[in-house]
PDB file of C-alpha atoms in Angstrom:
ATOM      1  CA  UNK A   1       3.681  71.069 -83.476  1.00  0.00           C
ATOM      2  CA  UNK A   2       0.486  69.925 -82.489  1.00  0.00           C
ATOM      3  CA  UNK A   3      -0.772  70.485 -78.879  1.00  0.00           C
ATOM      4  CA  UNK A   4      -1.772  67.348 -78.841  1.00  0.00           C
ATOM      5  CA  UNK A   5       1.977  65.060 -79.319  1.00  0.00           C
ATOM      6  CA  UNK A   6       3.581  68.644 -76.996  1.00  0.00           C
ATOM      7  CA  UNK A   7       1.165  66.767 -74.150  1.00  0.00           C
ATOM      8  CA  UNK A   8       2.323  63.489 -75.649  1.00  0.00           C
ATOM      9  CA  UNK A   9       5.967  64.105 -75.432  1.00  0.00           C
ATOM     10  CA  UNK A  10       6.253  65.654 -71.805  1.00  0.00           C
ATOM     11  CA  UNK A  11       4.488  62.501 -70.435  1.00  0.00           C
ATOM     12  CA  UNK A  12       6.135  60.119 -71.998  1.00  0.00           C
ATOM     13  CA  UNK A  13       9.233  60.644 -70.842  1.00  0.00           C
ATOM     14  CA  UNK A  14      10.324  62.861 -74.518  1.00  0.00           C
ATOM     15  CA  UNK A  15      11.248  66.809 -74.504  1.00  0.00           C
ATOM     16  CA  UNK A  16      10.112  68.771 -77.325  1.00  0.00           C
ATOM     17  CA  UNK A  17      12.379  68.347 -80.412  1.00  0.00           C
ATOM     18  CA  UNK A  18      12.772  72.337 -80.743  1.00  0.00           C
ATOM     19  CA  UNK A  19      15.972  74.099 -79.624  1.00  0.00           C
ATOM     20  CA  UNK A  20      17.910  73.844 -77.420  1.00  0.00           C
ATOM     21  CA  UNK A  21      16.037  70.247 -76.716  1.00  0.00           C
ATOM     22  CA  UNK A  22      16.400  68.815 -80.385  1.00  0.00           C
ATOM     23  CA  UNK A  23      19.021  66.840 -78.626  1.00  0.00           C
ATOM     24  CA  UNK A  24      16.281  65.093 -77.015  1.00  0.00           C
ATOM     25  CA  UNK A  25      13.807  64.527 -79.498  1.00  0.00           C
ATOM     26  CA  UNK A  26      14.753  59.881 -80.265  1.00  0.00           C
ATOM     27  CA  UNK A  27      16.017  59.752 -76.518  1.00  0.00           C
ATOM     28  CA  UNK A  28      13.415  58.280 -74.694  1.00  0.00           C
ATOM     29  CA  UNK A  29      13.625  57.672 -70.380  1.00  0.00           C
ATOM     30  CA  UNK A  30      11.390  55.467 -69.454  1.00  0.00           C
ATOM     31  CA  UNK A  31       8.546  55.347 -66.905  1.00  0.00           C
ATOM     32  CA  UNK A  32       8.741  57.733 -64.361  1.00  0.00           C
ATOM     33  CA  UNK A  33      11.571  59.475 -66.175  1.00  0.00           C
ATOM     34  CA  UNK A  34      12.487  62.084 -68.703  1.00  0.00           C
ATOM     35  CA  UNK A  35      15.489  63.871 -70.151  1.00  0.00           C
ATOM     36  CA  UNK A  36      16.681  66.598 -69.486  1.00  0.00           C
ATOM     37  CA  UNK A  37      19.719  68.818 -71.291  1.00  0.00           C
ATOM     38  CA  UNK A  38      22.749  68.470 -68.906  1.00  0.00           C
ATOM     39  CA  UNK A  39      23.726  72.324 -67.690  1.00  0.00           C
ATOM     40  CA  UNK A  40      27.320  70.684 -67.526  1.00  0.00           C
ATOM     41  CA  UNK A  41      27.682  69.127 -70.876  1.00  0.00           C
ATOM     42  CA  UNK A  42      24.503  70.238 -72.553  1.00  0.00           C
ATOM     43  CA  UNK A  43      23.776  66.771 -73.607  1.00  0.00           C
ATOM     44  CA  UNK A  44      20.483  64.608 -73.177  1.00  0.00           C
ATOM     45  CA  UNK A  45      20.269  62.331 -70.410  1.00  0.00           C
ATOM     46  CA  UNK A  46      17.511  61.394 -68.592  1.00  0.00           C
ATOM     47  CA  UNK A  47      15.975  62.577 -64.955  1.00  0.00           C
ATOM     48  CA  UNK A  48      13.133  61.449 -62.437  1.00  0.00           C
ATOM     49  CA  UNK A  49       9.981  63.072 -63.554  1.00  0.00           C
ATOM     50  CA  UNK A  50      10.042  66.354 -61.693  1.00  0.00           C
ATOM     51  CA  UNK A  51       5.819  65.546 -60.893  1.00  0.00           C
ATOM     52  CA  UNK A  52       2.699  64.362 -62.741  1.00  0.00           C
ATOM     53  CA  UNK A  53       0.178  65.568 -64.332  1.00  0.00           C
ATOM     54  CA  UNK A  54      -2.886  65.655 -61.440  1.00  0.00           C
ATOM     55  CA  UNK A  55      -4.994  62.579 -62.128  1.00  0.00           C
ATOM     56  CA  UNK A  56      -6.811  60.457 -59.208  1.00  0.00           C
ATOM     57  CA  UNK A  57      -7.060  56.864 -59.582  1.00  0.00           C
ATOM     58  CA  UNK A  58      -4.942  55.803 -56.287  1.00  0.00           C
ATOM     59  CA  UNK A  59      -3.307  52.751 -56.632  1.00  0.00           C
ATOM     60  CA  UNK A  60      -0.642  50.965 -54.338  1.00  0.00           C
ATOM     61  CA  UNK A  61       2.417  49.489 -54.882  1.00  0.00           C
ATOM     62  CA  UNK A  62       4.664  46.818 -53.835  1.00  0.00           C
ATOM     63  CA  UNK A  63       7.056  49.368 -50.881  1.00  0.00           C
ATOM     64  CA  UNK A  64       3.142  48.709 -49.197  1.00  0.00           C
ATOM     65  CA  UNK A  65       2.713  52.208 -50.412  1.00  0.00           C
ATOM     66  CA  UNK A  66       0.338  54.550 -51.524  1.00  0.00           C
ATOM     67  CA  UNK A  67      -0.108  56.636 -54.620  1.00  0.00           C
ATOM     68  CA  UNK A  68      -2.509  58.614 -56.655  1.00  0.00           C
ATOM     69  CA  UNK A  69      -1.349  57.183 -59.549  1.00  0.00           C
ATOM     70  CA  UNK A  70       0.619  55.211 -61.852  1.00  0.00           C
ATOM     71  CA  UNK A  71       2.643  58.060 -62.328  1.00  0.00           C
ATOM     72  CA  UNK A  72       3.744  58.250 -58.684  1.00  0.00           C
ATOM     73  CA  UNK A  73       4.729  54.942 -58.652  1.00  0.00           C
ATOM     74  CA  UNK A  74       6.936  55.057 -61.519  1.00  0.00           C
ATOM     75  CA  UNK A  75       8.015  58.258 -60.464  1.00  0.00           C
ATOM     76  CA  UNK A  76       8.625  57.319 -56.718  1.00  0.00           C
ATOM     77  CA  UNK A  77      10.524  53.883 -58.670  1.00  0.00           C
ATOM     78  CA  UNK A  78      13.087  56.964 -60.270  1.00  0.00           C
ATOM     79  CA  UNK A  79      13.188  58.524 -57.094  1.00  0.00           C
ATOM     80  CA  UNK A  80      14.034  55.275 -54.525  1.00  0.00           C
ATOM     81  CA  UNK A  81      15.657  53.680 -57.675  1.00  0.00           C
ATOM     82  CA  UNK A  82      14.117  50.180 -56.352  1.00  0.00           C
ATOM     83  CA  UNK A  83      11.642  48.595 -58.877  1.00  0.00           C
ATOM     84  CA  UNK A  84       7.858  48.962 -57.449  1.00  0.00           C
ATOM     85  CA  UNK A  85       5.344  46.928 -59.054  1.00  0.00           C
ATOM     86  CA  UNK A  86       1.290  48.200 -58.939  1.00  0.00           C
ATOM     87  CA  UNK A  87      -0.622  44.688 -56.481  1.00  0.00           C
ATOM     88  CA  UNK A  88      -4.131  44.963 -57.279  1.00  0.00           C
ATOM     89  CA  UNK A  89      -5.341  45.855 -53.488  1.00  0.00           C
ATOM     90  CA  UNK A  90      -6.463  47.935 -51.603  1.00  0.00           C
ATOM     91  CA  UNK A  91      -4.117  47.064 -48.200  1.00  0.00           C
ATOM     92  CA  UNK A  92      -2.233  50.186 -48.234  1.00  0.00           C
ATOM     93  CA  UNK A  93      -5.038  52.681 -48.343  1.00  0.00           C
ATOM     94  CA  UNK A  94      -4.825  52.316 -44.755  1.00  0.00           C
ATOM     95  CA  UNK A  95      -1.607  51.461 -44.313  1.00  0.00           C
ATOM     96  CA  UNK A  96       0.679  54.220 -42.380  1.00  0.00           C
ATOM     97  CA  UNK A  97      -3.382  56.270 -42.773  1.00  0.00           C
ATOM     98  CA  UNK A  98      -2.561  59.274 -39.359  1.00  0.00           C
ATOM     99  CA  UNK A  99      -6.530  60.364 -39.468  1.00  0.00           C
ATOM    100  CA  UNK A 100      -7.335  60.233 -35.647  1.00  0.00           C
ATOM    101  CA  UNK A 101     -10.692  59.700 -34.143  1.00  0.00           C
ATOM    102  CA  UNK A 102     -11.269  63.865 -34.100  1.00  0.00           C
ATOM    103  CA  UNK A 103     -10.242  64.431 -37.497  1.00  0.00           C
ATOM    104  CA  UNK A 104     -12.535  61.931 -39.132  1.00  0.00           C
ATOM    105  CA  UNK A 105     -15.684  63.468 -37.468  1.00  0.00           C
ATOM    106  CA  UNK A 106     -14.481  66.664 -39.229  1.00  0.00           C
ATOM    107  CA  UNK A 107     -14.530  65.046 -41.962  1.00  0.00           C
ATOM    108  CA  UNK A 108     -17.600  64.028 -41.637  1.00  0.00           C
ATOM    109  CA  UNK A 109     -18.938  66.718 -40.729  1.00  0.00           C
ATOM    110  CA  UNK A 110     -17.493  68.222 -44.035  1.00  0.00           C
ATOM    111  CA  UNK A 111     -19.606  65.594 -45.941  1.00  0.00           C
ATOM    112  CA  UNK A 112     -22.403  65.962 -44.497  1.00  0.00           C
ATOM    113  CA  UNK A 113     -22.105  69.974 -45.028  1.00  0.00           C
ATOM    114  CA  UNK A 114     -21.258  69.265 -48.647  1.00  0.00           C
ATOM    115  CA  UNK A 115     -25.083  66.853 -48.812  1.00  0.00           C
ATOM    116  CA  UNK A 116     -26.121  69.719 -47.099  1.00  0.00           C
ATOM    117  CA  UNK A 117     -25.654  72.350 -49.875  1.00  0.00           C
ATOM    118  CA  UNK A 118     -25.898  70.092 -52.556  1.00  0.00           C
ATOM    119  CA  UNK A 119     -29.292  69.605 -51.336  1.00  0.00           C
ATOM    120  CA  UNK A 120     -30.107  73.179 -50.680  1.00  0.00           C
ATOM    121  CA  UNK A 121     -28.835  73.955 -54.401  1.00  0.00           C
ATOM    122  CA  UNK A 122     -30.954  71.390 -55.512  1.00  0.00           C
ATOM    123  CA  UNK A 123     -34.442  71.641 -54.085  1.00  0.00           C
ATOM    124  CA  UNK A 124     -34.313  75.483 -53.182  1.00  0.00           C
ATOM    125  CA  UNK A 125     -34.839  75.169 -49.862  1.00  0.00           C
ATOM    126  CA  UNK A 126     -33.229  74.845 -46.177  1.00  0.00           C
ATOM    127  CA  UNK A 127     -34.810  73.466 -43.854  1.00  0.00           C
ATOM    128  CA  UNK A 128     -33.498  72.802 -40.438  1.00  0.00           C
ATOM    129  CA  UNK A 129     -30.312  71.017 -40.321  1.00  0.00           C
ATOM    130  CA  UNK A 130     -30.133  70.018 -36.698  1.00  0.00           C
ATOM    131  CA  UNK A 131     -33.316  67.651 -37.284  1.00  0.00           C
ATOM    132  CA  UNK A 132     -32.942  64.231 -36.857  1.00  0.00           C
ATOM    133  CA  UNK A 133     -35.093  63.207 -39.730  1.00  0.00           C
ATOM    134  CA  UNK A 134     -33.190  66.043 -41.809  1.00  0.00           C
ATOM    135  CA  UNK A 135     -29.674  64.619 -40.853  1.00  0.00           C
ATOM    136  CA  UNK A 136     -31.644  60.708 -42.366  1.00  0.00           C
ATOM    137  CA  UNK A 137     -32.154  62.683 -45.555  1.00  0.00           C
ATOM    138  CA  UNK A 138     -28.911  63.405 -45.898  1.00  0.00           C
ATOM    139  CA  UNK A 139     -27.632  60.424 -45.326  1.00  0.00           C
ATOM    140  CA  UNK A 140     -29.560  58.831 -47.370  1.00  0.00           C
ATOM    141  CA  UNK A 141     -28.449  60.525 -50.628  1.00  0.00           C
ATOM    142  CA  UNK A 142     -25.150  60.437 -49.525  1.00  0.00           C
ATOM    143  CA  UNK A 143     -25.626  57.543 -49.339  1.00  0.00           C
ATOM    144  CA  UNK A 144     -27.358  56.533 -53.246  1.00  0.00           C
ATOM    145  CA  UNK A 145     -24.694  59.302 -54.624  1.00  0.00           C
ATOM    146  CA  UNK A 146     -21.483  56.818 -53.460  1.00  0.00           C
ATOM    147  CA  UNK A 147     -23.546  53.445 -54.776  1.00  0.00           C
ATOM    148  CA  UNK A 148     -22.505  54.151 -58.618  1.00  0.00           C
ATOM    149  CA  UNK A 149     -23.385  50.527 -59.545  1.00  0.00           C
ATOM    150  CA  UNK A 150     -27.038  50.543 -57.115  1.00  0.00           C
ATOM    151  CA  UNK A 151     -25.768  46.871 -55.431  1.00  0.00           C
ATOM    152  CA  UNK A 152     -26.695  48.082 -51.685  1.00  0.00           C
ATOM    153  CA  UNK A 153     -22.540  48.178 -50.856  1.00  0.00           C
ATOM    154  CA  UNK A 154     -20.180  51.226 -51.420  1.00  0.00           C
ATOM    155  CA  UNK A 155     -16.356  49.813 -52.059  1.00  0.00           C
ATOM    156  CA  UNK A 156     -12.998  50.952 -52.530  1.00  0.00           C
ATOM    157  CA  UNK A 157     -13.034  51.740 -56.451  1.00  0.00           C
ATOM    158  CA  UNK A 158     -16.870  53.812 -56.009  1.00  0.00           C
ATOM    159  CA  UNK A 159     -15.571  55.671 -53.233  1.00  0.00           C
ATOM    160  CA  UNK A 160     -11.833  56.594 -55.575  1.00  0.00           C
ATOM    161  CA  UNK A 161     -14.381  57.937 -57.647  1.00  0.00           C
ATOM    162  CA  UNK A 162     -16.730  59.725 -55.315  1.00  0.00           C
ATOM    163  CA  UNK A 163     -13.070  61.530 -54.026  1.00  0.00           C
ATOM    164  CA  UNK A 164     -12.256  62.457 -57.759  1.00  0.00           C
ATOM    165  CA  UNK A 165     -15.029  63.890 -58.890  1.00  0.00           C
ATOM    166  CA  UNK A 166     -15.907  65.817 -56.266  1.00  0.00           C
ATOM    167  CA  UNK A 167     -12.001  67.149 -55.923  1.00  0.00           C
ATOM    168  CA  UNK A 168     -11.810  64.920 -52.027  1.00  0.00           C
ATOM    169  CA  UNK A 169      -8.435  64.968 -51.766  1.00  0.00           C
ATOM    170  CA  UNK A 170      -6.577  64.793 -48.478  1.00  0.00           C
ATOM    171  CA  UNK A 171      -4.810  68.113 -49.285  1.00  0.00           C
ATOM    172  CA  UNK A 172      -8.261  69.099 -47.708  1.00  0.00           C
ATOM    173  CA  UNK A 173      -8.395  66.916 -44.736  1.00  0.00           C
ATOM    174  CA  UNK A 174      -6.068  64.655 -42.486  1.00  0.00           C
ATOM    175  CA  UNK A 175      -8.578  61.812 -43.328  1.00  0.00           C
ATOM    176  CA  UNK A 176     -10.300  60.309 -47.029  1.00  0.00           C
ATOM    177  CA  UNK A 177     -13.263  58.759 -47.665  1.00  0.00           C
ATOM    178  CA  UNK A 178     -11.684  55.075 -47.686  1.00  0.00           C
ATOM    179  CA  UNK A 179     -11.665  55.950 -43.705  1.00  0.00           C
ATOM    180  CA  UNK A 180     -14.809  55.724 -43.891  1.00  0.00           C
ATOM    181  CA  UNK A 181     -14.632  51.841 -44.743  1.00  0.00           C
ATOM    182  CA  UNK A 182     -11.322  51.578 -42.252  1.00  0.00           C
ATOM    183  CA  UNK A 183     -13.640  52.550 -38.801  1.00  0.00           C
ATOM    184  CA  UNK A 184     -16.659  51.003 -40.127  1.00  0.00           C
ATOM    185  CA  UNK A 185     -16.376  48.298 -42.137  1.00  0.00           C
ATOM    186  CA  UNK A 186     -17.776  46.172 -39.215  1.00  0.00           C
ATOM    187  CA  UNK A 187     -17.701  42.531 -41.169  1.00  0.00           C
ATOM    188  CA  UNK A 188     -13.751  43.568 -42.750  1.00  0.00           C
ATOM    189  CA  UNK A 189     -15.145  42.846 -45.988  1.00  0.00           C
ATOM    190  CA  UNK A 190     -13.573  46.358 -47.497  1.00  0.00           C
ATOM    191  CA  UNK A 191     -17.300  47.208 -48.584  1.00  0.00           C
ATOM    192  CA  UNK A 192     -20.286  49.527 -46.927  1.00  0.00           C
ATOM    193  CA  UNK A 193     -23.092  48.525 -46.440  1.00  0.00           C
ATOM    194  CA  UNK A 194     -25.482  51.312 -45.852  1.00  0.00           C
ATOM    195  CA  UNK A 195     -26.727  49.903 -41.944  1.00  0.00           C
ATOM    196  CA  UNK A 196     -22.290  50.795 -41.354  1.00  0.00           C
ATOM    197  CA  UNK A 197     -23.159  53.749 -43.259  1.00  0.00           C
ATOM    198  CA  UNK A 198     -26.096  55.035 -40.716  1.00  0.00           C
ATOM    199  CA  UNK A 199     -23.637  54.076 -37.776  1.00  0.00           C
ATOM    200  CA  UNK A 200     -20.234  56.053 -40.184  1.00  0.00           C
ATOM    201  CA  UNK A 201     -22.485  58.932 -39.387  1.00  0.00           C
ATOM    202  CA  UNK A 202     -25.018  58.195 -36.071  1.00  0.00           C
ATOM    203  CA  UNK A 203     -27.579  57.479 -38.093  1.00  0.00           C
ATOM    204  CA  UNK A 204     -30.369  56.238 -35.467  1.00  0.00           C
ATOM    205  CA  UNK A 205     -34.306  55.660 -36.271  1.00  0.00           C
ATOM    206  CA  UNK A 206     -35.990  55.411 -32.801  1.00  0.00           C
ATOM    207  CA  UNK A 207     -39.629  54.539 -32.810  1.00  0.00           C
ATOM    208  CA  UNK A 208     -42.487  54.309 -29.678  1.00  0.00           C
ATOM    209  CA  UNK A 209     -46.162  53.799 -30.199  1.00  0.00           C
ATOM    210  CA  UNK A 210     -47.794  56.795 -28.756  1.00  0.00           C
ATOM    211  CA  UNK A 211     -50.023  53.892 -25.992  1.00  0.00           C
ATOM    212  CA  UNK A 212     -46.308  53.299 -24.809  1.00  0.00           C
ATOM    213  CA  UNK A 213     -45.092  56.455 -23.624  1.00  0.00           C
ATOM    214  CA  UNK A 214     -46.369  56.336 -20.332  1.00  0.00           C
ATOM    215  CA  UNK A 215     -47.495  53.015 -18.678  1.00  0.00           C
ATOM    216  CA  UNK A 216     -48.526  52.173 -15.096  1.00  0.00           C
ATOM    217  CA  UNK A 217     -46.521  49.321 -13.235  1.00  0.00           C
ATOM    218  CA  UNK A 218     -48.291  47.679 -10.347  1.00  0.00           C
ATOM    219  CA  UNK A 219     -45.850  45.204  -8.085  1.00  0.00           C
ATOM    220  CA  UNK A 220     -46.768  44.249  -4.106  1.00  0.00           C
ATOM    221  CA  UNK A 221     -43.737  44.234  -1.505  1.00  0.00           C
ATOM    222  CA  UNK A 222     -41.255  42.206  -1.523  1.00  0.00           C
ATOM    223  CA  UNK A 223     -41.622  41.285  -5.047  1.00  0.00           C
ATOM    224  CA  UNK A 224     -39.215  41.456  -7.316  1.00  0.00           C
ATOM    225  CA  UNK A 225     -39.749  43.535 -10.954  1.00  0.00           C
ATOM    226  CA  UNK A 226     -39.198  44.638 -14.189  1.00  0.00           C
ATOM    227  CA  UNK A 227     -39.880  47.539 -15.795  1.00  0.00           C
ATOM    228  CA  UNK A 228     -39.210  46.754 -20.208  1.00  0.00           C
ATOM    229  CA  UNK A 229     -38.414  49.832 -21.897  1.00  0.00           C
ATOM    230  CA  UNK A 230     -40.805  50.135 -25.673  1.00  0.00           C
ATOM    231  CA  UNK A 231     -38.344  52.340 -27.353  1.00  0.00           C
ATOM    232  CA  UNK A 232     -37.095  50.351 -30.452  1.00  0.00           C
ATOM    233  CA  UNK A 233     -33.860  51.361 -32.221  1.00  0.00           C
ATOM    234  CA  UNK A 234     -31.913  50.178 -34.738  1.00  0.00           C
ATOM    235  CA  UNK A 235     -29.077  50.032 -33.624  1.00  0.00           C
ATOM    236  CA  UNK A 236     -30.732  51.213 -30.575  1.00  0.00           C
ATOM    237  CA  UNK A 237     -28.522  52.763 -28.190  1.00  0.00           C
ATOM    238  CA  UNK A 238     -27.535  52.018 -24.601  1.00  0.00           C
ATOM    239  CA  UNK A 239     -30.913  52.745 -22.528  1.00  0.00           C
ATOM    240  CA  UNK A 240     -30.539  55.123 -19.378  1.00  0.00           C
ATOM    241  CA  UNK A 241     -32.935  55.341 -16.947  1.00  0.00           C
ATOM    242  CA  UNK A 242     -33.731  57.969 -14.765  1.00  0.00           C
ATOM    243  CA  UNK A 243     -35.773  58.869 -11.731  1.00  0.00           C
ATOM    244  CA  UNK A 244     -35.889  61.802 -10.433  1.00  0.00           C
ATOM    245  CA  UNK A 245     -33.479  63.402 -13.162  1.00  0.00           C
ATOM    246  CA  UNK A 246     -31.040  61.242 -11.072  1.00  0.00           C
ATOM    247  CA  UNK A 247     -29.349  58.391 -13.745  1.00  0.00           C
ATOM    248  CA  UNK A 248     -29.822  55.190 -11.758  1.00  0.00           C
ATOM    249  CA  UNK A 249     -27.182  53.485 -14.576  1.00  0.00           C
ATOM    250  CA  UNK A 250     -23.911  55.125 -12.896  1.00  0.00           C
ATOM    251  CA  UNK A 251     -25.015  53.975  -9.342  1.00  0.00           C
ATOM    252  CA  UNK A 252     -24.335  51.258  -7.564  1.00  0.00           C
ATOM    253  CA  UNK A 253     -27.566  49.751  -6.333  1.00  0.00           C
ATOM    254  CA  UNK A 254     -28.454  46.113  -4.311  1.00  0.00           C
ATOM    255  CA  UNK A 255     -32.235  46.643  -4.772  1.00  0.00           C
ATOM    256  CA  UNK A 256     -31.240  47.575  -9.185  1.00  0.00           C
ATOM    257  CA  UNK A 257     -28.392  46.554 -10.182  1.00  0.00           C
ATOM    258  CA  UNK A 258     -28.489  44.656 -13.130  1.00  0.00           C
ATOM    259  CA  UNK A 259     -30.407  46.348 -16.373  1.00  0.00           C
ATOM    260  CA  UNK A 260     -29.743  43.481 -18.628  1.00  0.00           C
ATOM    261  CA  UNK A 261     -28.715  43.497 -22.675  1.00  0.00           C
ATOM    262  CA  UNK A 262     -32.346  44.345 -23.627  1.00  0.00           C
ATOM    263  CA  UNK A 263     -31.642  47.892 -21.585  1.00  0.00           C
ATOM    264  CA  UNK A 264     -34.714  46.711 -18.775  1.00  0.00           C
ATOM    265  CA  UNK A 265     -34.784  47.932 -15.539  1.00  0.00           C
ATOM    266  CA  UNK A 266     -34.423  44.891 -12.340  1.00  0.00           C
ATOM    267  CA  UNK A 267     -35.844  45.711  -9.097  1.00  0.00           C
ATOM    268  CA  UNK A 268     -35.365  42.623  -6.474  1.00  0.00           C
ATOM    269  CA  UNK A 269     -37.855  43.233  -3.147  1.00  0.00           C
ATOM    270  CA  UNK A 270     -39.667  45.956  -3.927  1.00  0.00           C
ATOM    271  CA  UNK A 271     -40.802  47.978  -1.006  1.00  0.00           C
ATOM    272  CA  UNK A 272     -42.322  51.525  -1.179  1.00  0.00           C
ATOM    273  CA  UNK A 273     -39.504  53.269  -1.311  1.00  0.00           C
ATOM    274  CA  UNK A 274     -39.516  52.461  -4.942  1.00  0.00           C
ATOM    275  CA  UNK A 275     -42.320  53.893  -5.827  1.00  0.00           C
ATOM    276  CA  UNK A 276     -42.289  56.859  -8.384  1.00  0.00           C
ATOM    277  CA  UNK A 277     -41.448  57.860 -11.985  1.00  0.00           C
ATOM    278  CA  UNK A 278     -39.663  55.941 -13.692  1.00  0.00           C
ATOM    279  CA  UNK A 279     -37.968  57.724 -17.293  1.00  0.00           C
ATOM    280  CA  UNK A 280     -36.088  55.612 -20.086  1.00  0.00           C
ATOM    281  CA  UNK A 281     -34.258  57.162 -22.627  1.00  0.00           C
ATOM    282  CA  UNK A 282     -31.423  55.717 -25.888  1.00  0.00           C
ATOM    283  CA  UNK A 283     -28.755  56.949 -24.779  1.00  0.00           C
ATOM    284  CA  UNK A 284     -28.357  60.960 -26.688  1.00  0.00           C
ATOM    285  CA  UNK A 285     -31.673  60.399 -27.560  1.00  0.00           C
ATOM    286  CA  UNK A 286     -33.590  62.195 -24.424  1.00  0.00           C
ATOM    287  CA  UNK A 287     -36.713  64.165 -26.356  1.00  0.00           C
ATOM    288  CA  UNK A 288     -38.349  60.641 -27.023  1.00  0.00           C
ATOM    289  CA  UNK A 289     -38.840  58.789 -23.512  1.00  0.00           C
ATOM    290  CA  UNK A 290     -41.353  56.282 -22.060  1.00  0.00           C
ATOM    291  CA  UNK A 291     -42.772  57.272 -18.116  1.00  0.00           C
ATOM    292  CA  UNK A 292     -43.583  53.906 -15.832  1.00  0.00           C
ATOM    293  CA  UNK A 293     -45.883  55.361 -12.798  1.00  0.00           C
ATOM    294  CA  UNK A 294     -43.723  52.530 -10.582  1.00  0.00           C
ATOM    295  CA  UNK A 295     -46.785  51.713  -7.839  1.00  0.00           C
ATOM    296  CA  UNK A 296     -46.279  49.599  -4.746  1.00  0.00           C
ATOM    297  CA  UNK A 297     -49.359  47.466  -3.057  1.00  0.00           C
ATOM    298  CA  UNK A 298     -48.340  46.814   0.792  1.00  0.00           C
ATOM    299  CA  UNK A 299     -48.702  43.327   2.476  1.00  0.00           C
ATOM    300  CA  UNK A 300     -50.499  44.389   5.271  1.00  0.00           C
ATOM    301  CA  UNK A 301     -53.014  46.450   4.487  1.00  0.00           C
ATOM    302  CA  UNK A 302     -53.121  44.956   0.973  1.00  0.00           C
ATOM    303  CA  UNK A 303     -54.570  48.395  -0.343  1.00  0.00           C
ATOM    304  CA  UNK A 304     -52.477  50.182  -3.855  1.00  0.00           C
ATOM    305  CA  UNK A 305     -50.651  53.137  -2.304  1.00  0.00           C
ATOM    306  CA  UNK A 306     -49.673  54.770  -5.633  1.00  0.00           C
ATOM    307  CA  UNK A 307     -47.398  57.446  -6.440  1.00  0.00           C
ATOM    308  CA  UNK A 308     -50.819  59.503  -8.421  1.00  0.00           C
ATOM    309  CA  UNK A 309     -52.372  59.629  -4.933  1.00  0.00           C
ATOM    310  CA  UNK A 310     -48.934  61.737  -3.381  1.00  0.00           C
ATOM    311  CA  UNK A 311     -49.046  64.399  -6.568  1.00  0.00           C
TER     312      UNK A 311
END
């Protein structure tokens, strides 16, 4: 018998019509079932398939469960003795998902490592993987690869293709690529835009003009003042303010108690005790920081009391 015919019989509910299984030759058992010879009666009978051929094309069943392919749906219907149809939707992809935050972070690290190895192989170089710009490059390349139709959005079908091509089934992790949509689809449209992809992999681009790295601010005793942080980013993490190596955000100070939505530092009723260096940076990115040298003019003498004069 030709090899293709053998495969056809095996996966369409027939057994090969050679002795001692000849009695299965004309017995069709339907989807998810196959013909076997009973050990007791030696007669042909139908039974649920033991396994399905490995083929990753996930679908949702009408029972709300996730199945790796159509064959698994039909096999489950046989085992459960109930009718299960294929539902055109992706809701079941996330139902009963055991992916937790820690496992999700590990999966994303694994994806970055895979992309890093792929790039090194292609470019024959091994840059510093911890560098912020290098991480952005890897994520950009990953997004381009995932976005098969280049429309700027990654959908479930494209994630499915990547899982299949890269053999990223759930056997390797408690999480799957579908969890990118579960955790980081901010607008709940079941697609991932580049900004959402950046957020998933914590790619943040910060900028600070060179002429803004050091600023001098002057106020008079009794006034109120606002120190603005010039660090820009999309998205920009919360702004942290420090003075004398102490994080001000964590202190419940009466005169410095409002940091505003834009990350500005508000000082009310300025006194000479407020003089000093104030440093701001985006949370988690201390290497990009701005320093404010805050000087205070005394009301009575009218002379600027400068921190610089005290250094």
